[in-house]
mmCIF file of C-alpha atoms and ligand atoms in Angstrom:
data_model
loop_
_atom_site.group_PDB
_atom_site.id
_atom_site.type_symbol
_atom_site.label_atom_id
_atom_site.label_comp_id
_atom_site.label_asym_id
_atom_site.label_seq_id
_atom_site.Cartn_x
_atom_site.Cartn_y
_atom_site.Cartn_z
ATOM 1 C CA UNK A 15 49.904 -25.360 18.226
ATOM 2 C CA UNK A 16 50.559 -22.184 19.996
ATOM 3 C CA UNK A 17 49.216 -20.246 17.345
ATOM 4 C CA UNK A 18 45.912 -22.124 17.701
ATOM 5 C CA UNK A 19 45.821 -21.259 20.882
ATOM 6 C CA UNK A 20 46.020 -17.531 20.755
ATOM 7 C CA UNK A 21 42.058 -16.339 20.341
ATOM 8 C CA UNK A 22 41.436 -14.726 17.505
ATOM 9 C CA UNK A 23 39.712 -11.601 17.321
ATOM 10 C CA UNK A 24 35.718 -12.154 16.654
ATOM 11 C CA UNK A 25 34.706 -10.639 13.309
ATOM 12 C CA UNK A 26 32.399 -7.955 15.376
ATOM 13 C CA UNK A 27 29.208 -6.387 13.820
ATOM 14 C CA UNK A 28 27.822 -3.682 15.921
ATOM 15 C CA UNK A 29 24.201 -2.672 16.873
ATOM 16 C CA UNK A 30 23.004 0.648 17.149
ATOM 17 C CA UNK A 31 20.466 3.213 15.954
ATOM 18 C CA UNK A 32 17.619 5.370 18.473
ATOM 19 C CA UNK A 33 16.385 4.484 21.785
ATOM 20 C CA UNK A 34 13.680 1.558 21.618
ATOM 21 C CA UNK A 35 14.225 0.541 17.965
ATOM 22 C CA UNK A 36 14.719 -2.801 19.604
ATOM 23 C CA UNK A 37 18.361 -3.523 19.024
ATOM 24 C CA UNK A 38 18.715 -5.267 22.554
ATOM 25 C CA UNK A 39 15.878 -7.268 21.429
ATOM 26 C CA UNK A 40 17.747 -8.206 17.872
ATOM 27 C CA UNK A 41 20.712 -9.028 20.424
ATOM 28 C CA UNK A 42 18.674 -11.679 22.432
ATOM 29 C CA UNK A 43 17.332 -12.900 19.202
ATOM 30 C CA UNK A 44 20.182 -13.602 17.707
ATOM 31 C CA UNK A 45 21.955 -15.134 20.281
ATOM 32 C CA UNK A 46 19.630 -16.895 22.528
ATOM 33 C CA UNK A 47 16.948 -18.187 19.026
ATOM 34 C CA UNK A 48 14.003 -16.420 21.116
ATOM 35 C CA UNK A 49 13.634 -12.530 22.144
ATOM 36 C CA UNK A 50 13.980 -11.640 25.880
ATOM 37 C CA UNK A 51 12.530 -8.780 27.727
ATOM 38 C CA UNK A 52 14.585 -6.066 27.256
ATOM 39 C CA UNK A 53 14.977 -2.520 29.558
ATOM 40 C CA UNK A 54 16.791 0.955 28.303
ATOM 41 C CA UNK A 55 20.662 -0.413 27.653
ATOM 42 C CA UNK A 56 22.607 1.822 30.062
ATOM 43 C CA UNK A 57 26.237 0.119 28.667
ATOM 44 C CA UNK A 58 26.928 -1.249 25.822
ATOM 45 C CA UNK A 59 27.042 -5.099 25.544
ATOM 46 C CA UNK A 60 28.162 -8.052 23.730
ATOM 47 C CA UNK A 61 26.785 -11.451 23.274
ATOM 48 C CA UNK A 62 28.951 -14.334 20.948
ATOM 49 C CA UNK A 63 26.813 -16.326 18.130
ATOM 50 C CA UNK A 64 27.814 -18.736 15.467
ATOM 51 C CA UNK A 65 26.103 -19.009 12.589
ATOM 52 C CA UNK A 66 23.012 -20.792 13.042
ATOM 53 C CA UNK A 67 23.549 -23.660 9.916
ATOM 54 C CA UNK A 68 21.670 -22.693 7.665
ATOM 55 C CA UNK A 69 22.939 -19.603 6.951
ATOM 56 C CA UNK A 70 25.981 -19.812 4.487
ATOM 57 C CA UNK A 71 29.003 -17.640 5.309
ATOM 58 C CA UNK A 72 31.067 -16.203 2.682
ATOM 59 C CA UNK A 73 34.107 -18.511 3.638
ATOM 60 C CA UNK A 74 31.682 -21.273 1.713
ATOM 61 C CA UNK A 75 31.455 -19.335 -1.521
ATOM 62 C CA UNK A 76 33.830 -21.567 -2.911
ATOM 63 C CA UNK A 77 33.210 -24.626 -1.607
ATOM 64 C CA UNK A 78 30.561 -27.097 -3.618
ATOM 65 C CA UNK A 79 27.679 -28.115 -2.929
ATOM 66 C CA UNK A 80 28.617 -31.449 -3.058
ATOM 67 C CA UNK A 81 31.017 -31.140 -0.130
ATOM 68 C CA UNK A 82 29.328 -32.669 2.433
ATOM 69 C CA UNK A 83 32.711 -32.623 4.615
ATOM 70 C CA UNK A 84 31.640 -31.183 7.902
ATOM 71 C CA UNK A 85 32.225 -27.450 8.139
ATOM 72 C CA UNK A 86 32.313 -25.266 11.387
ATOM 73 C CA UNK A 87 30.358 -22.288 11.372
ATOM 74 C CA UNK A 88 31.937 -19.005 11.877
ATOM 75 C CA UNK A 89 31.731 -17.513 15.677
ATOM 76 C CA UNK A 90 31.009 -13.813 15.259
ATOM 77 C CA UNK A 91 30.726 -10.846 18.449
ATOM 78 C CA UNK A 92 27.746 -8.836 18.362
ATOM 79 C CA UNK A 93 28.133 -5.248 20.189
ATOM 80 C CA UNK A 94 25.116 -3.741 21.408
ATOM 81 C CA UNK A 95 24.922 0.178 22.545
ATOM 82 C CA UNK A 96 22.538 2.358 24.026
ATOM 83 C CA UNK A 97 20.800 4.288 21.726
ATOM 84 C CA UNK A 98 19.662 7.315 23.911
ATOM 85 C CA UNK A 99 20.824 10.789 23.199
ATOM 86 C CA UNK A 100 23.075 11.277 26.383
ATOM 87 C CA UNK A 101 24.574 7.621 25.543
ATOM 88 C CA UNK A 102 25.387 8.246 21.987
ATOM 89 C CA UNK A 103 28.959 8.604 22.552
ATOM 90 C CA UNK A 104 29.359 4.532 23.497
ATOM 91 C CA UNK A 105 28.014 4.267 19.869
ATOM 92 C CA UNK A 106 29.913 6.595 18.081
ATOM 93 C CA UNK A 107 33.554 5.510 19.819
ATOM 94 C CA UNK A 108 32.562 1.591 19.073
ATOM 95 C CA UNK A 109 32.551 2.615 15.238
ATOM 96 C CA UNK A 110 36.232 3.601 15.784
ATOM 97 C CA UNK A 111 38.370 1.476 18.088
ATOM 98 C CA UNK A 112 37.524 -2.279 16.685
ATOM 99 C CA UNK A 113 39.589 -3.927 14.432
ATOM 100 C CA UNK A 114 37.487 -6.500 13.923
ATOM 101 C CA UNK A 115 34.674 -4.615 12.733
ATOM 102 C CA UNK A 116 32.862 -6.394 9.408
ATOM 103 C CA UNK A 117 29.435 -4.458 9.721
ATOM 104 C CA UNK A 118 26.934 -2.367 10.977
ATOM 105 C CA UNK A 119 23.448 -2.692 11.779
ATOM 106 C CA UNK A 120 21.393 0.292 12.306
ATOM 107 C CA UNK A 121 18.048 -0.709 13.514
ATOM 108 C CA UNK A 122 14.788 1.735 13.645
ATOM 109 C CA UNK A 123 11.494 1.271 14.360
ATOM 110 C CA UNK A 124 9.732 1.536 11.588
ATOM 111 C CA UNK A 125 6.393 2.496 13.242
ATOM 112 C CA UNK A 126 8.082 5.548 14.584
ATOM 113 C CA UNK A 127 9.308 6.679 11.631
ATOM 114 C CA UNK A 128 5.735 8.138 10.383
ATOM 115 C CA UNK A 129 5.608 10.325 12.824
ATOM 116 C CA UNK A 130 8.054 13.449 11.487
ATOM 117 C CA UNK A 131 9.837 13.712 15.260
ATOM 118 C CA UNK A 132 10.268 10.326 14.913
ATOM 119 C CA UNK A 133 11.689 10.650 11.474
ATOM 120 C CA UNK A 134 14.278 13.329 12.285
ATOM 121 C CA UNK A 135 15.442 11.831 15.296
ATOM 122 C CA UNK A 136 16.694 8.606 13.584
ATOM 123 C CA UNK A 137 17.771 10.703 10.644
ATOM 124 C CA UNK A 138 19.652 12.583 12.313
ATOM 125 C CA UNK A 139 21.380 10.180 14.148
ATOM 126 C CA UNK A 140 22.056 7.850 10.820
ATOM 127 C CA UNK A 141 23.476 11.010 9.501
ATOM 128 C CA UNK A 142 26.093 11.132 12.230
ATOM 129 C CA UNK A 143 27.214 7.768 11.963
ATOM 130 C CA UNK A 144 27.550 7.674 7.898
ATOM 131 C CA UNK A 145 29.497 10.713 8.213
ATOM 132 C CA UNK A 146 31.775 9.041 10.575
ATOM 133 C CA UNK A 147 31.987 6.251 7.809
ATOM 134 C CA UNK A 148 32.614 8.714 5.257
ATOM 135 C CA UNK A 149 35.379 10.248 7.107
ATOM 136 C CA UNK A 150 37.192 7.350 8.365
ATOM 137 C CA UNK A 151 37.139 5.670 5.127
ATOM 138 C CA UNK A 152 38.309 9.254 3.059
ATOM 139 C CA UNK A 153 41.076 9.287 6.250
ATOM 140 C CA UNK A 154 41.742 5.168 5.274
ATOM 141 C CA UNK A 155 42.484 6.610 1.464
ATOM 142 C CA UNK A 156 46.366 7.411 2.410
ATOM 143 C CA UNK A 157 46.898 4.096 3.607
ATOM 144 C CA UNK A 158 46.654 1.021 1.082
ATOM 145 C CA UNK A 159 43.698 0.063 2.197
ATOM 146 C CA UNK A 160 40.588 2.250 2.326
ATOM 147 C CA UNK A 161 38.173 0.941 5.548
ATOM 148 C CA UNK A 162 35.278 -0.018 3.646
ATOM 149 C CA UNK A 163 32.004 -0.621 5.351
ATOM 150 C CA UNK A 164 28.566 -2.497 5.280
ATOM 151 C CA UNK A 165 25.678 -1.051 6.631
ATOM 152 C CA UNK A 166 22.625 -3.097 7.349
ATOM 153 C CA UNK A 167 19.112 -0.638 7.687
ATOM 154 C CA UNK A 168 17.480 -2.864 9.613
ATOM 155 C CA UNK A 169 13.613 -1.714 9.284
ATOM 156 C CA UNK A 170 12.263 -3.134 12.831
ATOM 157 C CA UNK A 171 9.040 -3.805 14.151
ATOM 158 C CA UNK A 172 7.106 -5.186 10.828
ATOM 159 C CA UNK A 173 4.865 -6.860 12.886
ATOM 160 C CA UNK A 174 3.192 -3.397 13.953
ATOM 161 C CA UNK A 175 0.268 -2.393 11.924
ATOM 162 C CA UNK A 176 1.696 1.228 11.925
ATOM 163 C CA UNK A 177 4.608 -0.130 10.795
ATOM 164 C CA UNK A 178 6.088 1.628 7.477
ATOM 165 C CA UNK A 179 6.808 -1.175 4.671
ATOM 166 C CA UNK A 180 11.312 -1.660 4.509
ATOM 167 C CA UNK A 181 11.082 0.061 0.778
ATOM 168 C CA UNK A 182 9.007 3.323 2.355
ATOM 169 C CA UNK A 183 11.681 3.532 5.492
ATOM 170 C CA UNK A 184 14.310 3.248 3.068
ATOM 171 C CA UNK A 185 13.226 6.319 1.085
ATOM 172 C CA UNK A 186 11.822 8.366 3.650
ATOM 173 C CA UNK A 187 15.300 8.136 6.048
ATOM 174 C CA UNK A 188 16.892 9.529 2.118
ATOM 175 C CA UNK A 189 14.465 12.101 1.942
ATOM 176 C CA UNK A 190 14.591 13.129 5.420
ATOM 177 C CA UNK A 191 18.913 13.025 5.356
ATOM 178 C CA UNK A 192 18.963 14.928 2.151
ATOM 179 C CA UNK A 193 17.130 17.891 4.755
ATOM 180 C CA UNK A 194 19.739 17.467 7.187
ATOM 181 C CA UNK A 195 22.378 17.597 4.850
ATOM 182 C CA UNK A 196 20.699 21.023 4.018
ATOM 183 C CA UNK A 197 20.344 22.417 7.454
ATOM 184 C CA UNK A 198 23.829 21.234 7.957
ATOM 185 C CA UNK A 199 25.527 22.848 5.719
ATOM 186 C CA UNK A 200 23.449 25.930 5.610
ATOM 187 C CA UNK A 201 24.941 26.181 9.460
ATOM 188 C CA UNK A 202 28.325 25.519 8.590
ATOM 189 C CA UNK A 203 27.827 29.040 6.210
ATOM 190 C CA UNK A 204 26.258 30.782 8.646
ATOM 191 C CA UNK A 205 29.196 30.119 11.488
ATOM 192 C CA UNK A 206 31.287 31.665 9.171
ATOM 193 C CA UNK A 207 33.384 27.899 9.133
ATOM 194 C CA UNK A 208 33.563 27.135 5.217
ATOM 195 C CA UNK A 209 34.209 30.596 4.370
ATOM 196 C CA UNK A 210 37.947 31.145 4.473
ATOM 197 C CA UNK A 211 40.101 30.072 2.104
ATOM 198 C CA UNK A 212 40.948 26.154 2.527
ATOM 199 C CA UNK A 213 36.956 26.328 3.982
ATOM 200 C CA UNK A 214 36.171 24.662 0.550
ATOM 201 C CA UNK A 215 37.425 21.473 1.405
ATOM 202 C CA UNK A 216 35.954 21.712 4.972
ATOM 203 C CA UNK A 217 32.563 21.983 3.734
ATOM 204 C CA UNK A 218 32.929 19.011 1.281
ATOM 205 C CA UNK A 219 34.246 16.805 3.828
ATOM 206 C CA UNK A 220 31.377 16.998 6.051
ATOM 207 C CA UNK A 221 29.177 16.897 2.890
ATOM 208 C CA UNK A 222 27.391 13.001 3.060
ATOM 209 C CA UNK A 223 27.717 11.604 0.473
ATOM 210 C CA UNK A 224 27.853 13.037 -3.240
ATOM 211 C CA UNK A 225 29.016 16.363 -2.938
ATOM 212 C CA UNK A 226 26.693 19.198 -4.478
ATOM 213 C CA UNK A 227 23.687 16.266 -5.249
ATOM 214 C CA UNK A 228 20.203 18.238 -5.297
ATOM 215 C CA UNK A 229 18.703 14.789 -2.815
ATOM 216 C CA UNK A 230 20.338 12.571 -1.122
ATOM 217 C CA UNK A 231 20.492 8.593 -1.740
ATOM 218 C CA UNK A 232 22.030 5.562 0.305
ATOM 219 C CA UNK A 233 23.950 4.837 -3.311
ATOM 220 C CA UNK A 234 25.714 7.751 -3.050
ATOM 221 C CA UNK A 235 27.647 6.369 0.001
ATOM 222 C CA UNK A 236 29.099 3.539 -2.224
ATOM 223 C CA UNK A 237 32.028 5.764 -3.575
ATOM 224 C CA UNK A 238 32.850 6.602 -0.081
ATOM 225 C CA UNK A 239 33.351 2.660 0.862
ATOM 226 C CA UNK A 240 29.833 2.360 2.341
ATOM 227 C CA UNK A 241 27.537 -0.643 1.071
ATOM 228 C CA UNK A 242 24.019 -0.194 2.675
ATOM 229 C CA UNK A 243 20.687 -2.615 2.630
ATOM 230 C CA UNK A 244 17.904 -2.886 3.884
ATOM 231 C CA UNK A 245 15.697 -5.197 5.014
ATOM 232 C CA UNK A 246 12.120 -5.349 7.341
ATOM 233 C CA UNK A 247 12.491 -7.779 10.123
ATOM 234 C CA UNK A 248 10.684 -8.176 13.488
ATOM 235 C CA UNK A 249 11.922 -8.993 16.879
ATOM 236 C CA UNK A 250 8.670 -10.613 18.468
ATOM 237 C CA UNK A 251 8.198 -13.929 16.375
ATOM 238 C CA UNK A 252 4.622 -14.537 16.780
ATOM 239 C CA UNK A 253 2.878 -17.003 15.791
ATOM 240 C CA UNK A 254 6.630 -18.520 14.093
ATOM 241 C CA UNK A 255 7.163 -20.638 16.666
ATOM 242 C CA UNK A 256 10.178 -21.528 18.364
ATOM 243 C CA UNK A 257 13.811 -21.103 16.718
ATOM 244 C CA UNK A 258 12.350 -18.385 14.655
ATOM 245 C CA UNK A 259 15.660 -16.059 15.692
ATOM 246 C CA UNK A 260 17.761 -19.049 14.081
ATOM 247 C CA UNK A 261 16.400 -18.142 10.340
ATOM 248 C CA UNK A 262 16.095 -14.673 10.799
ATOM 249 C CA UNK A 263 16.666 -12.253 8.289
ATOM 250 C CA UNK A 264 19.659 -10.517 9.602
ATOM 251 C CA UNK A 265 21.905 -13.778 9.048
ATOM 252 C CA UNK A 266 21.999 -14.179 5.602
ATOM 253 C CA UNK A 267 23.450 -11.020 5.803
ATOM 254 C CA UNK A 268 25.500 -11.092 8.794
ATOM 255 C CA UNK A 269 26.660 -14.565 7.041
ATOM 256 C CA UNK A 270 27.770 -12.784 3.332
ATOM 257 C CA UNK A 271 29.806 -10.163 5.301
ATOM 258 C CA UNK A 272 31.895 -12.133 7.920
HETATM 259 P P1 GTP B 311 17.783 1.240 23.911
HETATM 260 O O1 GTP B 311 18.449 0.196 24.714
HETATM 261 O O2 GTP B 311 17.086 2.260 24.738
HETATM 262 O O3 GTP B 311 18.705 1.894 22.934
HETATM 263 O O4 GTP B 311 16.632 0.523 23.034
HETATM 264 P P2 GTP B 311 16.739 -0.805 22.178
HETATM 265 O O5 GTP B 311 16.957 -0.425 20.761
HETATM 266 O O6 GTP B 311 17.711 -1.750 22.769
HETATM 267 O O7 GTP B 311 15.257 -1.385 22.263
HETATM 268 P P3 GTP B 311 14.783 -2.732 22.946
HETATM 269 O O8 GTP B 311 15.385 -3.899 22.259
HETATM 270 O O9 GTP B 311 14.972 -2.624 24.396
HETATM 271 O O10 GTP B 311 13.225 -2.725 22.548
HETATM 272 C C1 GTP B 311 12.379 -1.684 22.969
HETATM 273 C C2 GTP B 311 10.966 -2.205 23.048
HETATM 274 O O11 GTP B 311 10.494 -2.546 21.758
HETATM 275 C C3 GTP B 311 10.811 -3.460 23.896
HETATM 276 O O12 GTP B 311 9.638 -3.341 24.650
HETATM 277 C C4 GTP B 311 10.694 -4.566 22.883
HETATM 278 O O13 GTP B 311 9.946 -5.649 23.345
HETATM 279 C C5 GTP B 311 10.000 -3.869 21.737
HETATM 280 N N1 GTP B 311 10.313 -4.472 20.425
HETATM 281 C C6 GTP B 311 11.540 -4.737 19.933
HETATM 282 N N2 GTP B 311 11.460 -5.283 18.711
HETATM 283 C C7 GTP B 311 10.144 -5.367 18.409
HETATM 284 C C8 GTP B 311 9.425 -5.839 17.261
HETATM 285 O O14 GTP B 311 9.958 -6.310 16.251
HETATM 286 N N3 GTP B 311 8.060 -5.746 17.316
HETATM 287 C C9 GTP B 311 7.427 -5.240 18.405
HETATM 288 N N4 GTP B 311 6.100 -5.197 18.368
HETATM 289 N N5 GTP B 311 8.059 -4.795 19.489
HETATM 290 C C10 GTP B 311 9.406 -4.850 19.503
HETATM 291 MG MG1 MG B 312 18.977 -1.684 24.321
#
């Protein structure tokens, strides 16, 4: 009985990517079934969702579909951080201190991502994070088990006529992280850091993805323990009517990684 008692930790997923991609607006969404004005996040915050029912979870991947016992649906934490520049750092410790952590979503507006500062911004800023993934799950190797991670690209904003199509976001945000990579570790041999002897190894670990590739693709991220999708969503349900947030595309996912 006492056991019962003790909460357990919520599997988390966590929320971030650049300022205004809407991912307090996913929060709301997802939590509440309906979108709620939203201002600049200042703090991160969380909000607590269960599975809305029609989204299967993977604890029901071996159940049949003939069990029509009644089945509780998974509670899950959703952690939602700032995404401007100076607030960065909320984001980048949350990918390191929770446990609980099943998944990521990076959200970006994909109407802001045809515009090329708009581009590098959120490049940038992916870049940083799947390094951090890379590294913690290379640092995870010497343990038994290596800290894999899912990564959901969430490609905001479809409803916006500017709005790039999920396949084009997914390939530009490669294209434009293959440049960084470039710049990167251009500046790493200009600093002089790289160049000693052990500097080898220093310049491969902060290398995304597969070292010494001509272009960089989101596959490459799968031998470093980092599963990413992507998928075009939007926040503002128009026209869906109510309960749209209840079937929205984010679940299913949410609901295979939990
Ligand atoms: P920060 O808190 O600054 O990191 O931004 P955020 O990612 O939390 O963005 P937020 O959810 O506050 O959304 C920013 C603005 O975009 C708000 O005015 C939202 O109403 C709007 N927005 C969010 N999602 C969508 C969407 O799918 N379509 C459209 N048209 N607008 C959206
Ligand atoms: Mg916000």
């Amino acid at each position: 009985l006492y056991k019962r008692a003790v909460a357990k930790e919520l599997p988390t997923f966590l929320l971030l990517g650049p300022s205004g991609a809407g991912k307090t607006s996913l929060l709301t969404l997802l939590a509440n079934g309906t979108p709620s004005p939203t201002h600049t996040s200042q703090a991160p915050q969380t909000a607590i969702c269960q599975l809305p029912s029609t989204t299967r979870s993977s604890e029901d991947k071996y159940r049949s579909e003939n069990d029509t016992s009644s089945r509780s649906q998974p509670s899950i934490q959703l952690l939602d951080t700032p995404g401007h520049g100076k607030l960065r750092h909320h984001a980048i410790s949350s990918l390191t201190f929770p446990t609980a952590l099943k998944g990521l979503l990076f959200v970006v507006d994909s109407a802001v991502l045809s515009s090329a500062a708009g581009l590098t911004e959120t490049a940038e800023f992916l870049y940083d994070v799947l390094l951090l993934l890379q590294k913690r799950h290379t640092q995870g190797k010497t343990s038994k088990t290596p800290l894999a991670i899912p990564v959901l690209l969430v490609a905001n904003k479809q409803d916006v006529f500017t709005s790039l199509p999920a396949g084009l976001v997914k390939s530009k945000l490669e294209e434009e992280l293959g440049k960084v990579r470039q710049t990167r570790s251009k500046g790493l041999l200009d600093s002089g850091i790289g160049m000693d002897d052990d500097g080898e190894a220093d310049e491969e670990s902060s290398w995304l993805g597969e070292y010494g590739a001509n272009g960089f693709k989101f596959a490459q991220m799968r031998e470093h323990g980092v599963d990413l999708e992507v998928v075009g969503t939007s926040t503002s349900g128009e026209g869906e009517g109510e309960g749209e947030g209840r079937g929205h595309e984010c679940w299913s996912w949410i609901g295979a990684n939990v």
